[in-house]
mmCIF file of C-alpha atoms and ligand atoms in Angstrom:
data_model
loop_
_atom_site.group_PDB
_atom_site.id
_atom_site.type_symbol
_atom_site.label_atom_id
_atom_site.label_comp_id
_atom_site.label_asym_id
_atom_site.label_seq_id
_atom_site.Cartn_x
_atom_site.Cartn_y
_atom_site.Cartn_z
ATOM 1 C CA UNK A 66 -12.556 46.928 -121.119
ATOM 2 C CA UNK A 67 -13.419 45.736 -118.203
ATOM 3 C CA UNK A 68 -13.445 48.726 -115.213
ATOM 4 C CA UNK A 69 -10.668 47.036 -112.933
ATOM 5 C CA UNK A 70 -11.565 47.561 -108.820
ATOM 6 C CA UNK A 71 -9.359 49.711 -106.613
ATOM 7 C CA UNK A 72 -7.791 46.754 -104.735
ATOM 8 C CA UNK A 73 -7.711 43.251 -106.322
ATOM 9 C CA UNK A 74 -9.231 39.557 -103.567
ATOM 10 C CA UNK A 75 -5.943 37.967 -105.182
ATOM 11 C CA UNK A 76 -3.525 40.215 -104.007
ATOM 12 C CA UNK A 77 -4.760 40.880 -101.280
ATOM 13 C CA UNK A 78 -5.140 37.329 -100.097
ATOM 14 C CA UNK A 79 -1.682 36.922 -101.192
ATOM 15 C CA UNK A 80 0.035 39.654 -99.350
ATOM 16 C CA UNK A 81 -1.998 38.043 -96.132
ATOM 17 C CA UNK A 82 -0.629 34.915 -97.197
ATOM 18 C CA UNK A 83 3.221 35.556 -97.311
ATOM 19 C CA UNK A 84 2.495 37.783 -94.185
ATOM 20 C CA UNK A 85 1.223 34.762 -92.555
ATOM 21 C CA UNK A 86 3.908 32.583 -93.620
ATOM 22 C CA UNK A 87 6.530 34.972 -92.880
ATOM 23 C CA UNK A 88 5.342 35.256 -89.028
ATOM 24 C CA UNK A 89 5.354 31.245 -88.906
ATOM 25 C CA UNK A 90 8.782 30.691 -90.692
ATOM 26 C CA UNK A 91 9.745 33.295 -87.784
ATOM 27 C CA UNK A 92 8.123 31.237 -85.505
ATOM 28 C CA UNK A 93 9.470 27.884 -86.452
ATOM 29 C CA UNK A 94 13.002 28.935 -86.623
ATOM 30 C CA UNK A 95 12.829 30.061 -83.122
ATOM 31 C CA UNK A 96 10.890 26.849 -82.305
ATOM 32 C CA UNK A 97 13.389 24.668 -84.138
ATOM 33 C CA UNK A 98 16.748 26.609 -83.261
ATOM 34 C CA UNK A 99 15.667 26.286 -79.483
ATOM 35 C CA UNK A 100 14.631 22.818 -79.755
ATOM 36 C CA UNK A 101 18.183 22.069 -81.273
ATOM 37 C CA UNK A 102 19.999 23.131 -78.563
ATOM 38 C CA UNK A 103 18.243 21.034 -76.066
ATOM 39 C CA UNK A 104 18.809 17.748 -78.378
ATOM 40 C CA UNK A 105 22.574 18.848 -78.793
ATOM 41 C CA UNK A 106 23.094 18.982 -75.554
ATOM 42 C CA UNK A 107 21.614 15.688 -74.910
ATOM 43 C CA UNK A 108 23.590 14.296 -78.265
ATOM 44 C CA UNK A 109 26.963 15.963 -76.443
ATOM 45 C CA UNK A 110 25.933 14.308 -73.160
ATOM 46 C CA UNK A 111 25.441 10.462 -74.548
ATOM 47 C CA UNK A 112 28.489 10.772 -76.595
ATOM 48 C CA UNK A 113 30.266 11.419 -73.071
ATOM 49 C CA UNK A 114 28.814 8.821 -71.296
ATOM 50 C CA UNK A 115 29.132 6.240 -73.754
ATOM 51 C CA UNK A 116 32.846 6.964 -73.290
ATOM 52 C CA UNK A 117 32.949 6.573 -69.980
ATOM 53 C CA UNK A 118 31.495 3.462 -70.048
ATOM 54 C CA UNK A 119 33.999 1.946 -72.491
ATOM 55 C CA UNK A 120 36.577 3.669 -70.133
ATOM 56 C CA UNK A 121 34.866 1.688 -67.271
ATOM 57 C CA UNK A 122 34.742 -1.418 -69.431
ATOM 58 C CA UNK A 123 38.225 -1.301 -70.213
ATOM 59 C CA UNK A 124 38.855 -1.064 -66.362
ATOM 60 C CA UNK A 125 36.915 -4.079 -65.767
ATOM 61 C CA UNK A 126 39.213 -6.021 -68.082
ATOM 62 C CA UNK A 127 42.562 -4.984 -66.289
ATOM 63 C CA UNK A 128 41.274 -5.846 -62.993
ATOM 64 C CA UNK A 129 39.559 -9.170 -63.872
ATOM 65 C CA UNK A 130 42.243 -10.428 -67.286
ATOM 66 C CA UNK A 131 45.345 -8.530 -66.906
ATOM 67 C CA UNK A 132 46.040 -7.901 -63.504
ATOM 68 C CA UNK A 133 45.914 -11.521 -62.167
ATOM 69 C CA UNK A 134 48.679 -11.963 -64.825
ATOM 70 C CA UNK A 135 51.140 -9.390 -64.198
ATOM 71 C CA UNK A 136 50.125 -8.449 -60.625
ATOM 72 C CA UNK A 137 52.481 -11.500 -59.466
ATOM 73 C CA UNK A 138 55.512 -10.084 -61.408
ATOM 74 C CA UNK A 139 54.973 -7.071 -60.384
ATOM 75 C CA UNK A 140 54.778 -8.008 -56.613
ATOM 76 C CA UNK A 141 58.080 -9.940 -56.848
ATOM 77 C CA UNK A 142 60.264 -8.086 -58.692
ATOM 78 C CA UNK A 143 62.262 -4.727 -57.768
ATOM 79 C CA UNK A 144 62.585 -3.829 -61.208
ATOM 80 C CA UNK A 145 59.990 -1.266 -62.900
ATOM 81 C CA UNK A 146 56.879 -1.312 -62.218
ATOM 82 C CA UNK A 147 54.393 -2.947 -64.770
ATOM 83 C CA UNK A 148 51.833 -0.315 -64.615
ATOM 84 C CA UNK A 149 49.014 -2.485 -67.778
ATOM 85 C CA UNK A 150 48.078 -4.401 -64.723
ATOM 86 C CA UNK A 151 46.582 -1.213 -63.162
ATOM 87 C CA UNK A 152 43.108 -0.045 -64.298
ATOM 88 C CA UNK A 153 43.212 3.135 -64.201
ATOM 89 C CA UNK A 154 46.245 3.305 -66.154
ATOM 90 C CA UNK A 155 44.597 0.767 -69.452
ATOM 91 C CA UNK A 156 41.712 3.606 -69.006
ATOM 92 C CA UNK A 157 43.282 6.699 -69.810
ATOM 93 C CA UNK A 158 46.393 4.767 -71.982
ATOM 94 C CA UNK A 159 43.712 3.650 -74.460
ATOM 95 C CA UNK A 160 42.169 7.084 -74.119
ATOM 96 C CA UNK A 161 45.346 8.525 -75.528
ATOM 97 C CA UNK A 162 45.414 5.839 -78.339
ATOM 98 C CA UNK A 163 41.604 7.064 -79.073
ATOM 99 C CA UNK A 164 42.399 10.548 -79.441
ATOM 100 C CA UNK A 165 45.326 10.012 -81.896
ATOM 101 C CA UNK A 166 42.158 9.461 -84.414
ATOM 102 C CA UNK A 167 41.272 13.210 -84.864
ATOM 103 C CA UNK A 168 38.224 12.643 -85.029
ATOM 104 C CA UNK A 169 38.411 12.650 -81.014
ATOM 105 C CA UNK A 170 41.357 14.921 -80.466
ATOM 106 C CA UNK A 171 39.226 17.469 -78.357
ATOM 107 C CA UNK A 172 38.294 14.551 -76.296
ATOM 108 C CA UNK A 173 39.395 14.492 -72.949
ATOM 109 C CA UNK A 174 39.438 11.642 -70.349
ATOM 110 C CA UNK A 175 40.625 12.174 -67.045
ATOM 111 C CA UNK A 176 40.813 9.918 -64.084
ATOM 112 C CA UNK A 177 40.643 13.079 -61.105
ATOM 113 C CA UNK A 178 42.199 12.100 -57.174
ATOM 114 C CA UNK A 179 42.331 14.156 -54.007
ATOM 115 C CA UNK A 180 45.105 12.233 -53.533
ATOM 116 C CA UNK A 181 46.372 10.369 -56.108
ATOM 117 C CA UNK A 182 49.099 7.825 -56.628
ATOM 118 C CA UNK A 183 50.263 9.791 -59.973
ATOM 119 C CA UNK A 184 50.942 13.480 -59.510
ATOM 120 C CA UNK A 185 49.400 14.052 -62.761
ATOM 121 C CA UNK A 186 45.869 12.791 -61.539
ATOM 122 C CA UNK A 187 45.772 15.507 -58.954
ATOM 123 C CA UNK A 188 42.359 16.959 -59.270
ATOM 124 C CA UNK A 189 42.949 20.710 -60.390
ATOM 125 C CA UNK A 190 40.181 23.393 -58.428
ATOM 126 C CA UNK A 191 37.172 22.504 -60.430
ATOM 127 C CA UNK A 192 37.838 18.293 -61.005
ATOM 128 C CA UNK A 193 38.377 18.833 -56.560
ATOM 129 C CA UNK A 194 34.929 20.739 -56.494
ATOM 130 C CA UNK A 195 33.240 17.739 -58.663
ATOM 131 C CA UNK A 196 34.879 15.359 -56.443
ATOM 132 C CA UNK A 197 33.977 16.808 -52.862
ATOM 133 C CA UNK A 198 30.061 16.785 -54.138
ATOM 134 C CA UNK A 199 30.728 13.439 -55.077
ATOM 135 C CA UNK A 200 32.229 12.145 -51.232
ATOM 136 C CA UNK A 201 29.250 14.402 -49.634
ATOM 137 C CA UNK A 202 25.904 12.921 -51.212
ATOM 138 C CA UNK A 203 26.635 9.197 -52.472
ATOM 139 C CA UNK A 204 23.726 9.083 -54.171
ATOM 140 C CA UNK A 205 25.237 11.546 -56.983
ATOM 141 C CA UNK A 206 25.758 9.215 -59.288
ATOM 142 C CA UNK A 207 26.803 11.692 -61.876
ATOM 143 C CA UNK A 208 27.390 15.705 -62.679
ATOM 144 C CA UNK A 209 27.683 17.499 -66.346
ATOM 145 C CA UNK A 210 27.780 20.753 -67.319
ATOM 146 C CA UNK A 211 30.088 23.832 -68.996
ATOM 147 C CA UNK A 212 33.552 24.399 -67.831
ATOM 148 C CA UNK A 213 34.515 27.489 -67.693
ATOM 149 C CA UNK A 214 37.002 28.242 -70.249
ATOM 150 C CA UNK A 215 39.059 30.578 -71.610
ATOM 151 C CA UNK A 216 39.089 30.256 -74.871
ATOM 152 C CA UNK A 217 35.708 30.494 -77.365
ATOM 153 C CA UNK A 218 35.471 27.036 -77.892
ATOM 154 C CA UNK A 219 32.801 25.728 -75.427
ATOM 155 C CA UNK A 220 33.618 22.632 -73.355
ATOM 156 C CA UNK A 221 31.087 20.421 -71.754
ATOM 157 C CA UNK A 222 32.123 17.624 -69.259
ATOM 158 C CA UNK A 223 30.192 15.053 -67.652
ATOM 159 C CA UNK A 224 31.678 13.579 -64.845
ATOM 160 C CA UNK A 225 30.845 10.309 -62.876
ATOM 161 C CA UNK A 226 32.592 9.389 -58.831
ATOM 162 C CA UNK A 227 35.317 5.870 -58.717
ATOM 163 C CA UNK A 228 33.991 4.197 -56.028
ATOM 164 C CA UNK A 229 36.195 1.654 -54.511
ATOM 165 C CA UNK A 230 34.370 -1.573 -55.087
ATOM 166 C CA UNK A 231 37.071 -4.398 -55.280
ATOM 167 C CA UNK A 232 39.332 -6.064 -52.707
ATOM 168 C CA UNK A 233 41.441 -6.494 -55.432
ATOM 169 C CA UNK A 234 41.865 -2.382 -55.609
ATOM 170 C CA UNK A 235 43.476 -2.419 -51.789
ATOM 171 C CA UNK A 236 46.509 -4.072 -52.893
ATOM 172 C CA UNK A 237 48.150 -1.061 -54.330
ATOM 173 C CA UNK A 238 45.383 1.518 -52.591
ATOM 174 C CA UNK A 239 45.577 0.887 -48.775
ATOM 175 C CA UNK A 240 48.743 0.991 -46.982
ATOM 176 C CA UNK A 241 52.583 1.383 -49.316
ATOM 177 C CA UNK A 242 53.869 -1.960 -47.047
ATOM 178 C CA UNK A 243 51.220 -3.825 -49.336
ATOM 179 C CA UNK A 244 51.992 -2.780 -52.469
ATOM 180 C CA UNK A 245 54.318 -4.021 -54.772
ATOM 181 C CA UNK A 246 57.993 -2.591 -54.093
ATOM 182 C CA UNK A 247 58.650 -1.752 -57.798
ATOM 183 C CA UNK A 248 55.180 0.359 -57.518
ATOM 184 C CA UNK A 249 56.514 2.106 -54.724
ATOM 185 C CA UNK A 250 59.792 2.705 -56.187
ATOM 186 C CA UNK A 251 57.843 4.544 -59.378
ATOM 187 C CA UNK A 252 54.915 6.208 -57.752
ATOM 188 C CA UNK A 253 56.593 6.524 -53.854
ATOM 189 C CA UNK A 254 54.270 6.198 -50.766
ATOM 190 C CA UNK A 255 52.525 9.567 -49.977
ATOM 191 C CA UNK A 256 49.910 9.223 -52.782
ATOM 192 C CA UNK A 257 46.877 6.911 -53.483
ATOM 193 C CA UNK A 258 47.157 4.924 -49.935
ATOM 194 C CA UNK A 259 44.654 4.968 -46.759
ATOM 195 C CA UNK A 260 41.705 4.454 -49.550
ATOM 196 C CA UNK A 261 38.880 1.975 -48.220
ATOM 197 C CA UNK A 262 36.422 -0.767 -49.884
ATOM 198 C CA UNK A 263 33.101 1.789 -50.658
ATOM 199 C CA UNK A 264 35.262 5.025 -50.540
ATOM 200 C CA UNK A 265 34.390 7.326 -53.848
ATOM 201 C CA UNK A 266 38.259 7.813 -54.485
ATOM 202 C CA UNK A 267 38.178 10.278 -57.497
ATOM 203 C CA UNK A 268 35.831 11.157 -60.533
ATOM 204 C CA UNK A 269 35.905 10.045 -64.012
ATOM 205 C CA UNK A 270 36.018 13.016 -66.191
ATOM 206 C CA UNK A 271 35.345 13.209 -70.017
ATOM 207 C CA UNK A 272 35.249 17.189 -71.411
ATOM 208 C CA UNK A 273 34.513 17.303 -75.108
ATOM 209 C CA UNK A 274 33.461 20.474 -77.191
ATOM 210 C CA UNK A 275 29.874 21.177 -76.173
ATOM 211 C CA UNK A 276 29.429 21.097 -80.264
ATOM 212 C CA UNK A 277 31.211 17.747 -80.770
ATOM 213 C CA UNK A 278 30.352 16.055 -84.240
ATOM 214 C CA UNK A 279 27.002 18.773 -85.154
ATOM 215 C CA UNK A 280 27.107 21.258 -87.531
ATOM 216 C CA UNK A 281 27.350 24.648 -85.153
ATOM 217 C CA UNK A 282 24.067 26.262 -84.404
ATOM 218 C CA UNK A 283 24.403 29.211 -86.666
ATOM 219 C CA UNK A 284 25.102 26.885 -89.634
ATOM 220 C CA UNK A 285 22.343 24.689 -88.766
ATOM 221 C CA UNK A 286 20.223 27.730 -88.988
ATOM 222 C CA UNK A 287 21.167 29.211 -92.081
ATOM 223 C CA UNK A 288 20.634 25.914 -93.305
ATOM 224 C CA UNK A 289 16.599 25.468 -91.632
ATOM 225 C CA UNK A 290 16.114 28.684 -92.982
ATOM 226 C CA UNK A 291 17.195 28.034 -96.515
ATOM 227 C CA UNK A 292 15.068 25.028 -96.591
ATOM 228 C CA UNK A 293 12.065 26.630 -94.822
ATOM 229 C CA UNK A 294 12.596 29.790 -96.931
ATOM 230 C CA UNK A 295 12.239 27.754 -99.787
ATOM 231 C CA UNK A 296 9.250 26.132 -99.127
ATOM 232 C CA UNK A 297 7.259 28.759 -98.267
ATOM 233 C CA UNK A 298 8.182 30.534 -101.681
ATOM 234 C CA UNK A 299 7.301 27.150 -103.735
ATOM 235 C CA UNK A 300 3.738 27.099 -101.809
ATOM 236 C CA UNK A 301 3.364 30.942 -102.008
ATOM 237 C CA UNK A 302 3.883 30.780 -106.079
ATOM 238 C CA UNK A 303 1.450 27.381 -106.397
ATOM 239 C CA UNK A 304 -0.891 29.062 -103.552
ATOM 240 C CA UNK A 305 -0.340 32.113 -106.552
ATOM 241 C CA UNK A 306 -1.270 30.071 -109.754
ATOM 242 C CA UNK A 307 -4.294 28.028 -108.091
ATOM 243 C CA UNK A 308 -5.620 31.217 -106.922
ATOM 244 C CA UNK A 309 -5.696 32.901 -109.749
ATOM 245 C CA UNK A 310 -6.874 29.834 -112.128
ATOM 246 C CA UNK A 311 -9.585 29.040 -109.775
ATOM 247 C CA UNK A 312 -10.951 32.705 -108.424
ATOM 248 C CA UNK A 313 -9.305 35.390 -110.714
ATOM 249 C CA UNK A 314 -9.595 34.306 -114.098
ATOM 250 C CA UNK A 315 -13.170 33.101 -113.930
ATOM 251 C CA UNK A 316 -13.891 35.869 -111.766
ATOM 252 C CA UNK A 317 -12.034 38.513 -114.391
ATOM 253 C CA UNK A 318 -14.310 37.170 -117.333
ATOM 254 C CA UNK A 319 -17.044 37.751 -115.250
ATOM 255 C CA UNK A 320 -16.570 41.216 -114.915
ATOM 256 C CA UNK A 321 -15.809 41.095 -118.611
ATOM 257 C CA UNK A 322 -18.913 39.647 -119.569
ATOM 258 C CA UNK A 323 -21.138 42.210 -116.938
ATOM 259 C CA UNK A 324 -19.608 45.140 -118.472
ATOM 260 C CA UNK A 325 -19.750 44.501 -122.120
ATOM 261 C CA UNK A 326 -22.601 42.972 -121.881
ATOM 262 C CA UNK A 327 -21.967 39.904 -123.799
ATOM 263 C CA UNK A 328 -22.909 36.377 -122.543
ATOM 264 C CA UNK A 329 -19.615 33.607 -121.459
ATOM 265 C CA UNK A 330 -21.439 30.460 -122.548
ATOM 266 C CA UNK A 331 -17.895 28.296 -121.195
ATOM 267 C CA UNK A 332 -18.809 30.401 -117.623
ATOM 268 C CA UNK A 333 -22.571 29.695 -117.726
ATOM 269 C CA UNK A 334 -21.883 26.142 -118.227
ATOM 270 C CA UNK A 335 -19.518 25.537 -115.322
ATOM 271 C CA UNK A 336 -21.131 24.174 -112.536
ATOM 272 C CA UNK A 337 -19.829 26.533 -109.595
ATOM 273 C CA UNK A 338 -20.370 29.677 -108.295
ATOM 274 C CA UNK A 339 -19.530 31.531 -111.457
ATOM 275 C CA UNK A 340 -21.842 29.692 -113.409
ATOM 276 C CA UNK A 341 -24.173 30.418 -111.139
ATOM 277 C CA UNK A 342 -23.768 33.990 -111.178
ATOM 278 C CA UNK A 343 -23.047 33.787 -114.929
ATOM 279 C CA UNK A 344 -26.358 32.222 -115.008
ATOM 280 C CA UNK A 345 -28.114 35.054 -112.671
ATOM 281 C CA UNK A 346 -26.563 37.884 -114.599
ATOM 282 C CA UNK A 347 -28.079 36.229 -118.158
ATOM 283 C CA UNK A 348 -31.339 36.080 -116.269
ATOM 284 C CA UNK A 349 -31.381 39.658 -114.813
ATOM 285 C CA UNK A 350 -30.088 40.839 -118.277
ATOM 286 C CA UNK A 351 -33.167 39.624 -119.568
HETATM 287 C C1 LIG B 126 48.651 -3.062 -59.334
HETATM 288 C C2 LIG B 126 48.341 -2.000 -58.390
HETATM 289 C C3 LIG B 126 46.997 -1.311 -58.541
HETATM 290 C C4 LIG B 126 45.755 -1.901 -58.507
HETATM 291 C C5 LIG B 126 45.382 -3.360 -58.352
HETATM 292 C C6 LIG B 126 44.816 -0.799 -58.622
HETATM 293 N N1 LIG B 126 45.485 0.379 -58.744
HETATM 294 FE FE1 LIG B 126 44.644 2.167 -58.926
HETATM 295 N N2 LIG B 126 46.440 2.940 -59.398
HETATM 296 C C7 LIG B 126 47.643 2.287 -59.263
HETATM 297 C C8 LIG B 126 48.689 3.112 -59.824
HETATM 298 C C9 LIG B 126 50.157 2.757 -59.894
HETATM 299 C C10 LIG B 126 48.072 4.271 -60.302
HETATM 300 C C11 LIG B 126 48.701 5.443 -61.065
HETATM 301 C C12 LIG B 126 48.622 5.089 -62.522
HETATM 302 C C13 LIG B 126 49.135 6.141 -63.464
HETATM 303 O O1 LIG B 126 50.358 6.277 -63.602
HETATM 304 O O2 LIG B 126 48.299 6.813 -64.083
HETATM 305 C C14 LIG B 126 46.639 4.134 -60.001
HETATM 306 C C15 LIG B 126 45.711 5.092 -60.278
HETATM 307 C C16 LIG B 126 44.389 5.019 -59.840
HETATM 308 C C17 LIG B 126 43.439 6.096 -59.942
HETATM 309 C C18 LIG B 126 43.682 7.480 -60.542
HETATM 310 C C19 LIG B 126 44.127 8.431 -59.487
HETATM 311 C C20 LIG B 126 45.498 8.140 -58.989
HETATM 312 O O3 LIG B 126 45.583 7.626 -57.882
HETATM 313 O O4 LIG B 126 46.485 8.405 -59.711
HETATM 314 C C21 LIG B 126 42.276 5.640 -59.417
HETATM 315 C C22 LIG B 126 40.986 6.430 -59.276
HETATM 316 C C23 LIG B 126 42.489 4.285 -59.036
HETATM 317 N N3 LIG B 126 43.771 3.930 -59.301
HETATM 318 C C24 LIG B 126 41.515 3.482 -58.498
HETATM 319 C C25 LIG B 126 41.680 2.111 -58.412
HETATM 320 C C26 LIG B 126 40.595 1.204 -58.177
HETATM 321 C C27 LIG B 126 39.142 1.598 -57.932
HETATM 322 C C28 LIG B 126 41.118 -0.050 -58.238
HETATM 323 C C29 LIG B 126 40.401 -1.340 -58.128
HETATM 324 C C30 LIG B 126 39.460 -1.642 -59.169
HETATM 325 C C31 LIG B 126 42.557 0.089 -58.496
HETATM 326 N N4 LIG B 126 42.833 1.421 -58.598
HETATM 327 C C32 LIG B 126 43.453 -0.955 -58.614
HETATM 328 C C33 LIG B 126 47.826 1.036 -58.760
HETATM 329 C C34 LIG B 126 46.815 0.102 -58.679
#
């Protein structure tokens, strides 16, 4: 038999081996986890923004289809108020519509005012914080970031200032004697008036969970470590079988052949390393 050495070069070059592809599975989770964040983030952000420009989109098309049609009923009759021809009403009605697919039920679209013509757009502490940076720098063209919240479920918003642009918007917007009567009659006069053409007159607000539509991170990296995991065992048991069919077996009959003194003629004839010392030991033998 052949005398077998304290410590074998295959298991020790394997133990290194899952050692050093322990440390980088380690290191790429971190790497990966960290990096997923940062793209959610961004993923979370877009989703918002995209919304907001549908919202503004949707504005566009009250002011420049519907409210040449129905701002002349509206402006002679005492009766209620027709409230499609106003833009920022289409916005947040087809808002509502959107988040009766649950798919956006988190979803939130606001339409903030310091002093708004509906009580129910009256910014609350942090929309009136969002808005005041807005009025101060008008270069801001938009904010995002987490709201504080009470419960666990993180909300992101990302908010973006109304600028009055439009003549049209001064109709209902500047002084209650223009408006139409029947708008007055709904909304009264103390809210929404004394706004100006360039004026940032409230913020558009979308919050949505800061997760919206990915898996959550601790999934996600259950998941990268299952499939990393994985790997590294199916190239640590190849790594295993090549090693040991291209160093330890030759190298075992080696040893074999040394000790018992017998001559390998399938080693001598290889043309590598071990043939070569297969070779060597024939020769020195001799
Ligand atoms: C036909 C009259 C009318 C026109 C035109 C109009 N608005 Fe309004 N606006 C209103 C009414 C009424 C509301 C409240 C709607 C509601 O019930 O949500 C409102 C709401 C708003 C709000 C939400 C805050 C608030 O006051 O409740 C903003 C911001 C706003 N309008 C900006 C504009 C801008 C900018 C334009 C021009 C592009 C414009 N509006 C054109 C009547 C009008």
């Amino acid at each position: 038999m052949a005398s077998s050495p304290a410590r074998s070069v295959a298991t020790d070059f394997l133990l290194r081996f899952v050692g050093v592809q322990l440390v980088a599975l380690i290191l790429a989770v971190i790497l990966v986890l960290s990096g997923y964040s940062v793209v959610a983030r961004q993923y979370v952000r877009s989703q918002a923004i995209q919304f907001m420009d549908v919202m503004l989109s949707v504005r566009e098309y009250t002011s420049r289809k519907i409210n040449p049609i129905i701002a002349p009923i509206n402006a002679v009759s005492d009766e209620a108020f027709l409230p499609s021809a106003v833009p920022s009403y289409s916005a947040t009605k087809v808002f509502e519509y959107l988040r009766l697919n649950h798919a956006y039920e988190d979803f939130q679209y606001r339409e903030a005012s310091l002093n708004p013509t509906s009580p129910a757009d009256l910014a609350d502490e942090q929309e009136a914080q969002l808005i005041r940076r807005f009025m101060a720098n008008p270069s801001l063209k938009e904010l995002s970031g987490s709201l504080d919240s009470k419960s666990d479920h993180h909300q992101y918003f990302v908010a973006k200032p109304i600028r009055l642009t439009k003549e049209s918007c001064l109709t209902c917007h500047s002084t209650p004697d223009r408006a139409p009567r029947s708008q007055i009659r709904v909304y009264g006069e103390t809210g929404g008036f004394g706004w100006q053409v360039g004026d940032v007159v409230g913020a558009q607000i979308v919050t949505l969970p800061e997760d919206a539509g990915l898996p959550a991170p601790g999934r996600f990296a259950l998941l990268l470590v299952a499939a990393v995991g994985g790997l590294s065992a199916a190239v640590v048991l190849a790594v295993n079988r090549i090693f040991s069919s291209v160093v330890f077996r030759p190298l075992f009959k080696l040893l074999q052949s040394v000790d018992k003194g017998y001559e390998d003629e399938n080693l001598e004839k290889r043309p590598d390393e071990f043939g070569l010392l297969a070779r060597r030991f024939k020769d020195l033998r001799h």
